[in-house]
mmCIF file of C-alpha atoms in Angstrom:
data_model
loop_
_atom_site.group_PDB
_atom_site.id
_atom_site.type_symbol
_atom_site.label_atom_id
_atom_site.label_comp_id
_atom_site.label_asym_id
_atom_site.label_seq_id
_atom_site.Cartn_x
_atom_site.Cartn_y
_atom_site.Cartn_z
ATOM 1 C CA MET U 1 0.000 0.000 0.000
ATOM 2 C CA TYR U 2 1.186 3.519 -0.821
ATOM 3 C CA GLU U 3 1.143 6.307 1.705
ATOM 4 C CA PRO U 4 -1.883 8.548 0.923
ATOM 5 C CA SER U 5 0.346 11.605 1.089
ATOM 6 C CA LEU U 6 2.425 10.242 -1.788
ATOM 7 C CA ILE U 7 -0.498 9.708 -4.162
ATOM 8 C CA PRO U 8 -0.597 13.304 -5.563
ATOM 9 C CA GLN U 9 3.153 13.296 -6.136
ATOM 10 C CA MET U 10 3.005 9.878 -7.813
ATOM 11 C CA ALA U 11 0.093 11.052 -9.955
ATOM 12 C CA ALA U 12 2.020 14.152 -11.034
ATOM 13 C CA TYR U 13 5.010 12.109 -12.102
ATOM 14 C CA GLY U 14 2.733 9.621 -13.830
ATOM 15 C CA TRP U 15 1.078 12.442 -15.759
ATOM 16 C CA LEU U 16 4.485 13.835 -16.725
ATOM 17 C CA ILE U 17 5.677 10.447 -17.955
ATOM 18 C CA CYS U 18 2.519 10.055 -20.036
ATOM 19 C CA VAL U 19 3.100 13.478 -21.615
ATOM 20 C CA MET U 20 6.723 12.664 -22.425
ATOM 21 C CA LEU U 21 5.800 9.315 -23.957
ATOM 22 C CA LEU U 22 3.044 10.880 -26.032
ATOM 23 C CA MET U 23 5.279 13.706 -27.238
ATOM 24 C CA VAL U 24 8.022 11.381 -28.390
ATOM 25 C CA GLY U 25 6.247 8.107 -29.025
ATOM 26 C CA SER U 26 3.356 9.404 -31.088
ATOM 27 C CA LEU U 27 5.472 11.088 -33.737
ATOM 28 C CA ALA U 28 4.851 8.280 -36.170
ATOM 29 C CA SER U 29 1.375 7.391 -34.951
ATOM 30 C CA SER U 30 -2.060 8.603 -35.959
ATOM 31 C CA GLN U 31 -2.701 10.319 -32.624
ATOM 32 C CA ASN U 32 -3.440 14.009 -32.991
ATOM 33 C CA VAL U 33 -1.304 15.014 -30.041
ATOM 34 C CA LEU U 34 1.281 16.736 -32.204
ATOM 35 C CA GLY U 35 0.468 19.142 -34.990
ATOM 36 C CA HIS U 36 1.879 19.039 -38.511
ATOM 37 C CA ASN U 37 0.694 19.870 -42.000
ATOM 38 C CA HIS U 38 -2.092 17.300 -41.936
ATOM 39 C CA SER U 39 -3.496 18.002 -38.479
ATOM 40 C CA LYS U 40 -6.938 19.591 -38.384
ATOM 41 C CA TYR U 41 -8.396 21.371 -35.389
ATOM 42 C CA PRO U 42 -12.004 22.304 -36.202
ATOM 43 C CA PRO U 43 -13.159 25.647 -34.871
ATOM 44 C CA ASP U 44 -14.737 25.778 -31.445
ATOM 45 C CA LEU U 45 -17.718 27.974 -32.237
ATOM 46 C CA SER U 46 -18.684 28.391 -28.598
ATOM 47 C CA THR U 47 -17.422 31.353 -26.631
ATOM 48 C CA ILE U 48 -16.840 32.338 -23.042
ATOM 49 C CA CYS U 49 -19.742 34.760 -23.345
ATOM 50 C CA HIS U 50 -22.103 31.853 -23.999
ATOM 51 C CA ASP U 51 -20.941 29.796 -21.013
ATOM 52 C CA ASP U 52 -22.736 30.728 -17.797
ATOM 53 C CA SER U 53 -20.416 28.479 -15.782
ATOM 54 C CA LEU U 54 -17.699 31.006 -16.621
ATOM 55 C CA THR U 55 -19.491 34.355 -16.876
ATOM 56 C CA LYS U 56 -21.670 33.644 -13.823
ATOM 57 C CA GLY U 57 -24.528 35.439 -15.564
ATOM 58 C CA TYR U 58 -22.680 38.722 -16.181
ATOM 59 C CA LYS U 59 -23.146 40.639 -19.432
ATOM 60 C CA CYS U 60 -20.403 39.640 -21.845
ATOM 61 C CA GLU U 61 -19.573 40.812 -25.372
ATOM 62 C CA ASP U 62 -17.341 39.245 -28.052
ATOM 63 C CA TYR U 63 -15.043 41.132 -30.420
ATOM 64 C CA ASP U 64 -12.478 40.054 -33.003
ATOM 65 C CA VAL U 65 -9.305 42.026 -33.663
ATOM 66 C CA ILE U 66 -6.678 41.597 -36.375
ATOM 67 C CA THR U 67 -2.965 41.869 -35.669
ATOM 68 C CA ASP U 68 -0.482 43.547 -38.003
ATOM 69 C CA ASP U 69 0.711 40.090 -39.094
ATOM 70 C CA GLY U 70 -2.812 38.883 -39.888
ATOM 71 C CA TYR U 71 -3.928 36.816 -36.892
ATOM 72 C CA VAL U 72 -7.595 37.119 -35.969
ATOM 73 C CA LEU U 73 -7.962 37.162 -32.186
ATOM 74 C CA ARG U 74 -11.026 36.991 -29.958
ATOM 75 C CA MET U 75 -11.670 39.426 -27.105
ATOM 76 C CA HIS U 76 -14.334 39.406 -24.398
ATOM 77 C CA ARG U 77 -15.734 42.478 -22.703
ATOM 78 C CA PHE U 78 -17.525 42.712 -19.371
ATOM 79 C CA PRO U 79 -18.921 46.255 -19.481
ATOM 80 C CA GLN U 80 -21.111 46.353 -16.408
ATOM 81 C CA GLY U 81 -21.649 44.721 -13.062
ATOM 82 C CA ARG U 82 -24.724 43.959 -11.036
ATOM 83 C CA ILE U 83 -24.155 46.986 -8.829
ATOM 84 C CA ASN U 84 -24.954 50.313 -10.481
ATOM 85 C CA TYR U 85 -21.806 52.273 -11.329
ATOM 86 C CA ARG U 86 -21.656 55.503 -9.335
ATOM 87 C CA GLY U 87 -18.278 56.816 -10.384
ATOM 88 C CA ARG U 88 -17.678 60.014 -12.278
ATOM 89 C CA GLY U 89 -17.006 59.919 -15.993
ATOM 90 C CA LYS U 90 -16.243 56.847 -18.042
ATOM 91 C CA LYS U 91 -15.278 53.564 -16.464
ATOM 92 C CA PRO U 92 -11.499 52.993 -16.631
ATOM 93 C CA PRO U 93 -10.677 50.052 -18.948
ATOM 94 C CA VAL U 94 -8.678 47.097 -17.627
ATOM 95 C CA TYR U 95 -7.198 44.507 -19.971
ATOM 96 C CA LEU U 96 -6.371 40.999 -18.678
ATOM 97 C CA GLN U 97 -3.967 38.598 -20.410
ATOM 98 C CA HIS U 98 -3.845 34.883 -19.599
ATOM 99 C CA GLY U 99 -0.783 32.615 -19.414
ATOM 100 C CA VAL U 100 0.542 29.586 -21.293
ATOM 101 C CA LEU U 101 -1.577 26.497 -22.105
ATOM 102 C CA VAL U 102 -4.783 28.313 -21.086
ATOM 103 C CA ASP U 103 -7.104 30.915 -22.551
ATOM 104 C CA ALA U 104 -9.257 33.666 -21.055
ATOM 105 C CA SER U 105 -11.532 31.086 -19.418
ATOM 106 C CA ASN U 106 -8.801 30.508 -16.823
ATOM 107 C CA TRP U 107 -9.747 33.750 -15.078
ATOM 108 C CA PHE U 108 -13.127 32.191 -14.208
ATOM 109 C CA THR U 109 -12.026 28.818 -12.811
ATOM 110 C CA VAL U 110 -13.525 29.586 -9.411
ATOM 111 C CA SER U 111 -16.604 28.545 -7.464
ATOM 112 C CA HIS U 112 -18.370 31.889 -7.160
ATOM 113 C CA ALA U 113 -18.532 35.176 -9.033
ATOM 114 C CA ASP U 114 -17.022 37.093 -6.112
ATOM 115 C CA GLN U 115 -13.806 35.023 -6.500
ATOM 116 C CA ALA U 116 -13.207 35.788 -10.206
ATOM 117 C CA LEU U 117 -10.825 38.693 -10.704
ATOM 118 C CA PRO U 118 -12.510 40.040 -13.888
ATOM 119 C CA LEU U 119 -15.897 40.154 -12.160
ATOM 120 C CA ILE U 120 -14.423 41.727 -9.026
ATOM 121 C CA LEU U 121 -12.973 44.438 -11.262
ATOM 122 C CA VAL U 122 -16.341 44.910 -12.979
ATOM 123 C CA GLU U 123 -18.079 45.390 -9.643
ATOM 124 C CA ALA U 124 -15.321 47.816 -8.619
ATOM 125 C CA GLY U 125 -16.336 50.077 -11.507
ATOM 126 C CA PHE U 126 -13.944 49.044 -14.277
ATOM 127 C CA ASP U 127 -14.643 48.250 -17.930
ATOM 128 C CA VAL U 128 -13.033 44.793 -18.198
ATOM 129 C CA TRP U 129 -11.549 43.273 -21.350
ATOM 130 C CA LEU U 130 -9.927 39.859 -21.793
ATOM 131 C CA GLY U 131 -7.807 38.612 -24.681
ATOM 132 C CA ASN U 132 -7.054 35.176 -26.103
ATOM 133 C CA THR U 133 -3.592 34.895 -27.630
ATOM 134 C CA ARG U 134 -2.969 33.369 -31.033
ATOM 135 C CA GLY U 135 -3.286 29.590 -31.178
ATOM 136 C CA THR U 136 -5.843 29.234 -28.391
ATOM 137 C CA ARG U 137 -9.267 27.879 -29.339
ATOM 138 C CA TYR U 138 -10.967 31.260 -29.809
ATOM 139 C CA SER U 139 -8.050 32.790 -31.739
ATOM 140 C CA ARG U 140 -7.168 30.300 -34.473
ATOM 141 C CA LYS U 141 -8.007 32.288 -37.580
ATOM 142 C CA HIS U 142 -5.789 34.174 -39.993
ATOM 143 C CA VAL U 143 -6.699 36.636 -42.720
ATOM 144 C CA SER U 144 -4.937 34.386 -45.237
ATOM 145 C CA GLY U 145 -7.639 31.776 -44.689
ATOM 146 C CA ASN U 146 -5.368 29.183 -43.079
ATOM 147 C CA PHE U 147 -7.158 27.825 -40.062
ATOM 148 C CA SER U 148 -4.202 26.745 -37.910
ATOM 149 C CA ASN U 149 -3.551 23.901 -40.355
ATOM 150 C CA SER U 150 -0.190 25.075 -41.656
ATOM 151 C CA ASP U 151 3.186 25.095 -39.978
ATOM 152 C CA ASP U 152 3.565 28.769 -40.850
ATOM 153 C CA TYR U 153 0.578 29.627 -38.657
ATOM 154 C CA TRP U 154 2.386 28.253 -35.580
ATOM 155 C CA ASP U 155 5.668 30.043 -36.236
ATOM 156 C CA PHE U 156 5.593 32.292 -33.173
ATOM 157 C CA THR U 157 6.668 32.628 -29.549
ATOM 158 C CA PHE U 158 5.826 35.005 -26.719
ATOM 159 C CA SER U 159 7.883 37.623 -28.578
ATOM 160 C CA GLU U 160 5.267 37.841 -31.346
ATOM 161 C CA MET U 161 2.511 37.898 -28.738
ATOM 162 C CA GLY U 162 4.130 40.937 -27.156
ATOM 163 C CA LYS U 163 4.906 42.584 -30.489
ATOM 164 C CA TYR U 164 1.622 41.959 -32.306
ATOM 165 C CA ASP U 165 -1.128 40.516 -30.081
ATOM 166 C CA LEU U 166 -0.937 42.949 -27.176
ATOM 167 C CA PRO U 167 -0.965 46.171 -29.247
ATOM 168 C CA ALA U 168 -3.859 44.817 -31.332
ATOM 169 C CA PHE U 169 -5.903 44.115 -28.197
ATOM 170 C CA ILE U 170 -4.950 47.319 -26.428
ATOM 171 C CA ASP U 171 -5.442 49.557 -29.483
ATOM 172 C CA PHE U 172 -8.954 48.150 -29.872
ATOM 173 C CA VAL U 173 -9.796 48.857 -26.228
ATOM 174 C CA ILE U 174 -8.517 52.414 -26.624
ATOM 175 C CA LEU U 175 -10.574 52.810 -29.811
ATOM 176 C CA GLN U 176 -13.726 51.651 -28.021
ATOM 177 C CA THR U 177 -13.225 53.539 -24.756
ATOM 178 C CA GLY U 178 -11.130 56.568 -25.654
ATOM 179 C CA GLN U 179 -8.855 55.878 -22.693
ATOM 180 C CA LYS U 180 -5.472 54.377 -21.926
ATOM 181 C CA VAL U 181 -5.575 50.878 -20.474
ATOM 182 C CA HIS U 182 -4.655 49.299 -17.144
ATOM 183 C CA TYR U 183 -2.851 46.060 -17.966
ATOM 184 C CA MET U 184 -3.024 42.876 -15.944
ATOM 185 C CA GLY U 185 -1.239 39.641 -16.851
ATOM 186 C CA HIS U 186 -0.555 36.238 -15.348
ATOM 187 C CA SER U 187 2.373 33.912 -16.065
ATOM 188 C CA LEU U 188 3.207 34.098 -19.799
ATOM 189 C CA GLY U 189 0.909 37.123 -19.931
ATOM 190 C CA THR U 190 3.615 38.916 -17.944
ATOM 191 C CA THR U 191 6.435 37.565 -20.118
ATOM 192 C CA GLN U 192 4.961 38.952 -23.314
ATOM 193 C CA PHE U 193 4.320 42.260 -21.547
ATOM 194 C CA PHE U 194 7.983 42.525 -20.522
ATOM 195 C CA ALA U 195 8.925 41.721 -24.125
ATOM 196 C CA ALA U 196 6.528 44.365 -25.450
ATOM 197 C CA PHE U 197 8.603 47.191 -23.937
ATOM 198 C CA SER U 198 11.326 46.414 -26.473
ATOM 199 C CA GLU U 199 8.880 46.490 -29.397
ATOM 200 C CA TRP U 200 6.588 49.521 -28.949
ATOM 201 C CA LYS U 201 5.936 52.450 -26.632
ATOM 202 C CA VAL U 202 3.867 50.632 -24.040
ATOM 203 C CA GLU U 203 3.640 53.654 -21.765
ATOM 204 C CA LYS U 204 1.841 55.624 -24.505
ATOM 205 C CA LYS U 205 -1.119 53.231 -24.329
ATOM 206 C CA VAL U 206 -0.958 51.649 -20.859
ATOM 207 C CA LYS U 207 -1.431 53.488 -17.560
ATOM 208 C CA THR U 208 -0.370 50.755 -15.146
ATOM 209 C CA ALA U 209 0.591 47.094 -15.154
ATOM 210 C CA THR U 210 -0.184 44.463 -12.534
ATOM 211 C CA LEU U 211 1.843 41.306 -13.097
ATOM 212 C CA LEU U 212 0.753 38.119 -11.327
ATOM 213 C CA SER U 213 3.422 35.413 -11.047
ATOM 214 C CA PRO U 214 5.750 37.525 -13.223
ATOM 215 C CA ILE U 215 8.082 35.529 -15.456
ATOM 216 C CA SER U 216 11.133 36.940 -17.182
ATOM 217 C CA PHE U 217 14.114 34.956 -15.916
ATOM 218 C CA LEU U 218 13.637 31.200 -15.587
ATOM 219 C CA ASN U 219 16.908 29.741 -14.371
ATOM 220 C CA HIS U 220 15.717 29.095 -10.786
ATOM 221 C CA ILE U 221 12.400 27.413 -11.549
ATOM 222 C CA THR U 222 11.618 24.290 -9.524
ATOM 223 C CA ALA U 223 8.926 22.830 -11.819
ATOM 224 C CA LYS U 224 10.444 19.421 -12.476
ATOM 225 C CA GLY U 225 8.531 18.815 -15.695
ATOM 226 C CA ALA U 226 9.799 22.045 -17.255
ATOM 227 C CA ILE U 227 13.355 21.413 -16.043
ATOM 228 C CA ILE U 228 13.441 17.875 -17.426
ATOM 229 C CA ALA U 229 11.990 18.940 -20.772
ATOM 230 C CA ALA U 230 14.431 21.854 -21.118
ATOM 231 C CA LYS U 231 17.586 19.993 -20.096
ATOM 232 C CA ALA U 232 16.689 16.963 -22.231
ATOM 233 C CA TYR U 233 15.931 19.255 -25.202
ATOM 234 C CA ILE U 234 12.514 17.594 -25.579
ATOM 235 C CA PRO U 235 10.856 20.514 -27.471
ATOM 236 C CA GLU U 236 13.869 20.777 -29.787
ATOM 237 C CA ILE U 237 13.777 17.032 -30.466
ATOM 238 C CA VAL U 238 10.083 17.208 -31.290
ATOM 239 C CA GLY U 239 10.739 20.192 -33.554
ATOM 240 C CA THR U 240 13.307 18.269 -35.604
ATOM 241 C CA PHE U 241 10.466 16.052 -36.848
ATOM 242 C CA GLY U 242 8.751 19.043 -38.442
ATOM 243 C CA ILE U 243 6.216 19.323 -35.621
ATOM 244 C CA SER U 244 4.767 22.819 -35.361
ATOM 245 C CA HIS U 245 2.579 22.596 -32.258
ATOM 246 C CA ILE U 246 1.347 20.315 -29.531
ATOM 247 C CA ASN U 247 -2.206 19.699 -28.433
ATOM 248 C CA LEU U 248 -2.466 17.691 -25.208
ATOM 249 C CA LYS U 249 -6.248 17.895 -24.972
ATOM 250 C CA VAL U 250 -6.740 14.600 -26.794
ATOM 251 C CA GLN U 251 -7.184 10.960 -25.966
ATOM 252 C CA PRO U 252 -5.724 9.096 -24.226
ATOM 253 C CA LEU U 253 -4.177 11.944 -22.223
ATOM 254 C CA SER U 254 -7.514 13.557 -21.310
ATOM 255 C CA ALA U 255 -8.817 10.215 -20.061
ATOM 256 C CA ILE U 256 -5.651 9.672 -18.036
ATOM 257 C CA THR U 257 -5.913 13.132 -16.499
ATOM 258 C CA TYR U 258 -9.567 12.695 -15.540
ATOM 259 C CA ALA U 259 -8.786 9.257 -14.097
ATOM 260 C CA LEU U 260 -5.995 10.664 -11.957
ATOM 261 C CA CYS U 261 -8.192 13.497 -10.737
ATOM 262 C CA ASN U 262 -10.976 11.123 -9.748
ATOM 263 C CA PHE U 263 -8.693 8.662 -7.972
ATOM 264 C CA PRO U 264 -9.830 8.273 -4.343
ATOM 265 C CA GLY U 265 -7.882 10.541 -2.051
ATOM 266 C CA VAL U 266 -6.414 12.671 -4.835
ATOM 267 C CA ASN U 267 -6.921 16.433 -4.956
ATOM 268 C CA CYS U 268 -6.087 17.150 -8.577
ATOM 269 C CA TRP U 269 -4.774 20.607 -7.745
ATOM 270 C CA GLU U 270 -2.089 18.746 -5.797
ATOM 271 C CA VAL U 271 -1.300 16.791 -8.952
ATOM 272 C CA PHE U 272 -0.755 20.062 -10.814
ATOM 273 C CA ALA U 273 1.483 21.208 -7.976
ATOM 274 C CA GLY U 274 4.317 19.339 -9.706
ATOM 275 C CA PHE U 275 4.212 22.081 -12.331
ATOM 276 C CA SER U 276 2.983 25.113 -10.399
ATOM 277 C CA GLY U 277 4.229 24.569 -6.869
ATOM 278 C CA PRO U 278 1.918 23.664 -3.961
ATOM 279 C CA ASN U 279 -1.082 25.951 -4.348
ATOM 280 C CA CYS U 280 -2.488 26.824 -0.963
ATOM 281 C CA CYS U 281 -6.026 27.883 -1.565
ATOM 282 C CA MET U 282 -7.677 26.145 -4.496
ATOM 283 C CA ASN U 283 -11.172 24.716 -4.338
ATOM 284 C CA ALA U 284 -10.972 21.026 -5.285
ATOM 285 C CA SER U 285 -14.483 21.199 -6.761
ATOM 286 C CA THR U 286 -13.345 23.551 -9.545
ATOM 287 C CA VAL U 287 -10.821 21.156 -11.084
ATOM 288 C CA ASN U 288 -13.281 19.695 -13.598
ATOM 289 C CA LEU U 289 -14.065 23.201 -14.840
ATOM 290 C CA TYR U 290 -10.349 23.758 -15.246
ATOM 291 C CA LEU U 291 -9.851 20.477 -17.110
ATOM 292 C CA HIS U 292 -12.712 21.344 -19.448
ATOM 293 C CA ASN U 293 -10.685 24.288 -20.741
ATOM 294 C CA TRP U 294 -7.083 23.160 -20.162
ATOM 295 C CA PRO U 295 -4.682 22.642 -21.843
ATOM 296 C CA GLN U 296 -4.805 24.806 -24.940
ATOM 297 C CA ALA U 297 -2.592 24.056 -27.937
ATOM 298 C CA ALA U 298 0.884 25.581 -27.918
ATOM 299 C CA PRO U 299 3.542 26.113 -30.599
ATOM 300 C CA ILE U 300 6.657 23.990 -30.279
ATOM 301 C CA LYS U 301 8.600 27.181 -31.004
ATOM 302 C CA THR U 302 7.247 28.802 -27.831
ATOM 303 C CA LEU U 303 8.239 25.749 -25.778
ATOM 304 C CA ILE U 304 11.710 25.817 -27.341
ATOM 305 C CA HIS U 305 12.006 29.528 -26.561
ATOM 306 C CA LEU U 306 11.105 29.001 -22.904
ATOM 307 C CA SER U 307 13.494 26.047 -22.692
ATOM 308 C CA GLN U 308 16.306 28.185 -24.078
ATOM 309 C CA ASN U 309 15.745 30.769 -21.359
ATOM 310 C CA ILE U 310 15.681 28.049 -18.690
ATOM 311 C CA ARG U 311 19.048 26.711 -19.830
ATOM 312 C CA THR U 312 20.790 30.034 -20.436
ATOM 313 C CA GLY U 313 19.446 31.941 -17.466
ATOM 314 C CA VAL U 314 18.836 35.059 -19.559
ATOM 315 C CA PHE U 315 15.670 36.708 -20.823
ATOM 316 C CA SER U 316 16.182 36.937 -24.551
ATOM 317 C CA LYS U 317 14.523 36.621 -27.914
ATOM 318 C CA TYR U 318 14.292 33.264 -29.677
ATOM 319 C CA ASP U 319 17.702 31.852 -30.611
ATOM 320 C CA TYR U 320 17.637 30.348 -34.117
ATOM 321 C CA GLY U 321 20.741 28.325 -33.348
ATOM 322 C CA ASP U 322 23.242 29.818 -35.768
ATOM 323 C CA PRO U 323 24.677 33.321 -36.214
ATOM 324 C CA ALA U 324 23.581 33.651 -39.844
ATOM 325 C CA THR U 325 19.892 33.047 -39.103
ATOM 326 C CA ASN U 326 19.964 35.272 -36.038
ATOM 327 C CA LEU U 327 21.611 37.948 -38.165
ATOM 328 C CA GLN U 328 18.834 37.601 -40.728
ATOM 329 C CA HIS U 329 16.108 38.069 -38.092
ATOM 330 C CA TYR U 330 17.729 40.485 -35.651
ATOM 331 C CA GLY U 331 20.626 42.130 -37.453
ATOM 332 C CA VAL U 332 23.045 40.659 -34.893
ATOM 333 C CA PRO U 333 24.554 37.143 -34.657
ATOM 334 C CA GLU U 334 23.146 36.380 -31.204
ATOM 335 C CA ALA U 335 19.576 36.456 -29.915
ATOM 336 C CA PRO U 336 19.100 39.922 -28.365
ATOM 337 C CA ILE U 337 18.537 40.137 -24.618
ATOM 338 C CA TYR U 338 15.457 41.971 -23.379
ATOM 339 C CA ASP U 339 16.811 44.947 -21.442
ATOM 340 C CA LEU U 340 14.178 45.578 -18.795
ATOM 341 C CA GLN U 341 16.275 48.157 -16.999
ATOM 342 C CA THR U 342 16.280 50.639 -19.862
ATOM 343 C CA SER U 343 13.165 49.688 -21.822
ATOM 344 C CA ILE U 344 10.705 50.206 -18.936
ATOM 345 C CA PRO U 345 10.292 53.922 -18.142
ATOM 346 C CA LYS U 346 11.452 54.794 -14.639
ATOM 347 C CA ASP U 347 8.119 56.364 -13.645
ATOM 348 C CA PHE U 348 5.850 53.656 -15.100
ATOM 349 C CA PRO U 349 3.539 52.253 -12.373
ATOM 350 C CA LEU U 350 4.275 48.549 -12.107
ATOM 351 C CA MET U 351 3.046 46.079 -9.491
ATOM 352 C CA LEU U 352 4.623 42.617 -9.229
ATOM 353 C CA CYS U 353 2.713 39.998 -7.231
ATOM 354 C CA HIS U 354 4.578 36.779 -6.531
ATOM 355 C CA GLY U 355 4.573 33.849 -4.129
ATOM 356 C CA GLY U 356 6.996 31.799 -2.060
ATOM 357 C CA PRO U 357 6.273 28.279 -3.369
ATOM 358 C CA ASP U 358 5.676 29.311 -7.010
ATOM 359 C CA ALA U 359 7.576 26.734 -9.085
ATOM 360 C CA LEU U 360 7.562 28.809 -12.283
ATOM 361 C CA ALA U 361 7.916 32.409 -11.068
ATOM 362 C CA ASP U 362 10.555 31.520 -8.499
ATOM 363 C CA PRO U 363 11.185 34.217 -5.856
ATOM 364 C CA THR U 364 14.898 34.322 -6.752
ATOM 365 C CA ASP U 365 14.113 35.045 -10.389
ATOM 366 C CA VAL U 366 11.481 37.651 -9.470
ATOM 367 C CA GLN U 367 13.966 39.377 -7.180
ATOM 368 C CA ARG U 368 16.439 39.463 -10.050
ATOM 369 C CA THR U 369 13.837 41.306 -12.107
ATOM 370 C CA LEU U 370 13.122 43.687 -9.230
ATOM 371 C CA SER U 371 16.831 44.384 -8.771
ATOM 372 C CA LEU U 372 17.067 45.500 -12.391
ATOM 373 C CA LEU U 373 14.234 47.925 -11.689
ATOM 374 C CA SER U 374 15.648 49.199 -8.393
ATOM 375 C CA SER U 375 16.220 52.687 -9.805
ATOM 376 C CA HIS U 376 12.618 52.905 -11.006
ATOM 377 C CA ARG U 377 10.433 55.155 -8.881
ATOM 378 C CA ASN U 378 7.037 53.506 -9.209
ATOM 379 C CA ILE U 379 7.599 49.788 -8.597
ATOM 380 C CA HIS U 380 5.299 48.021 -6.134
ATOM 381 C CA GLN U 381 5.637 44.501 -4.819
ATOM 382 C CA ILE U 382 3.224 42.091 -3.139
ATOM 383 C CA TYR U 383 4.739 38.899 -1.780
ATOM 384 C CA MET U 384 2.395 36.090 -0.769
ATOM 385 C CA ASP U 385 4.414 33.578 1.203
ATOM 386 C CA ASN U 386 1.856 30.766 0.730
ATOM 387 C CA TYR U 387 0.742 31.410 -2.883
ATOM 388 C CA ALA U 388 1.954 29.225 -5.749
ATOM 389 C CA HIS U 389 1.457 29.795 -9.476
ATOM 390 C CA TYR U 390 -2.271 29.117 -9.864
ATOM 391 C CA ASP U 391 -3.292 30.755 -6.596
ATOM 392 C CA PHE U 392 -2.917 34.241 -8.036
ATOM 393 C CA VAL U 393 -5.788 33.594 -10.447
ATOM 394 C CA ASN U 394 -7.822 30.779 -8.899
ATOM 395 C CA ALA U 395 -7.390 30.926 -5.107
ATOM 396 C CA MET U 396 -10.582 31.136 -3.046
ATOM 397 C CA THR U 397 -8.898 33.612 -0.697
ATOM 398 C CA ALA U 398 -7.448 36.029 -3.277
ATOM 399 C CA LYS U 399 -10.618 38.133 -3.204
ATOM 400 C CA ASP U 400 -9.767 39.094 0.375
ATOM 401 C CA ASP U 401 -5.981 38.988 0.698
ATOM 402 C CA LEU U 402 -4.771 40.107 -2.763
ATOM 403 C CA TYR U 403 -7.340 41.615 -5.116
ATOM 404 C CA PRO U 404 -8.302 44.603 -2.918
ATOM 405 C CA ASP U 405 -4.677 45.786 -3.074
ATOM 406 C CA ILE U 406 -4.711 45.446 -6.849
ATOM 407 C CA VAL U 407 -7.908 47.486 -7.132
ATOM 408 C CA ASN U 408 -6.421 50.187 -4.907
ATOM 409 C CA PHE U 409 -3.225 50.245 -6.987
ATOM 410 C CA ILE U 410 -5.181 50.809 -10.198
ATOM 411 C CA ARG U 411 -7.382 53.497 -8.651
ATOM 412 C CA THR U 412 -4.425 55.328 -7.204
ATOM 413 C CA HIS U 413 -2.758 55.634 -10.615
ATOM 414 C CA ASN U 414 -5.841 56.049 -12.782
ATOM 415 C CA HIS U 415 -5.355 59.800 -13.334
ATOM 416 C CA ARG U 416 -1.741 59.812 -14.480
#
């Protein structure tokens, strides 16, 4: 008999092994785990706005925006709450950006409306917008007509998200509201925001930024799955077979995941702790809602890019592997490093919220980012000693011990 306390850890490692076997072993099989020229992902015509389990009955509107490189992306707007707005003037717009392997639905993986950050912001008097980055189920169209079926469609990393996706979303919000935007990102949503400062004048369009589990540097992460994949060059190996993207939401992996989560004595959030760190405050009853929407498809190139940063310990653009190709893309023989110290204006209001046991946004790496910004005059930090990676978005307690500070931060800097 196994010790009950070991079951979640064993389940996490079992899940990881299954993923590794599927990534490598299914290359020559008919399973649709890995994407290539012949893979077809039919459009999911549903939307967050049509799913009451996510919107909790709030008014929700859908919009499509087009990036400068032709990707058609879906946005959701929550314009009003249940409490009548009594503020003066227009509601300040807030834009929320999700992380990797999820879409905008992740913000609503909670039990009650008063635990969902977008709805808390709506009730606080903000005009709330949410984006879905390229490649996720609501954002798989391109003006060329290719519907995520070609390798060229998946030729992007978080750099392109920061360069193209974010300005497309934010410009649309500004067009609709006539106001600069308060930005809020989680996980990879913070990474692409950091990258954006090197691509366009963020401060011209964004008033403040609140970064939850901020990720720039990755060399101190403790997520064993990510470490193993990076050091074993798993994404690179998969890429050598001409694989453009990976979709883990298929059989048999979905069946395995559901089986693990319904194993007696297993809290599935503890299973995910092998990737996120031990989340303190998740409601076990919400895991099926999470699994219904997770994971989203991801480009192999993005996974390679993240793996490169794990191994090198620097925050840089994608390294094409040889000086000539880097020179072709960047004008220099090496992948350029994102210079946060000089690219972020010294008076830009920035709040970084991070946690002690976070396995992806490790406190040592976050402190390295903060040290680069030590001369900046408007940097704020919230450290949650018991919060891991998912807690910042899905914790039952965040509505009391984190989100009020975020609301106050935005209100304080709304008139700059």
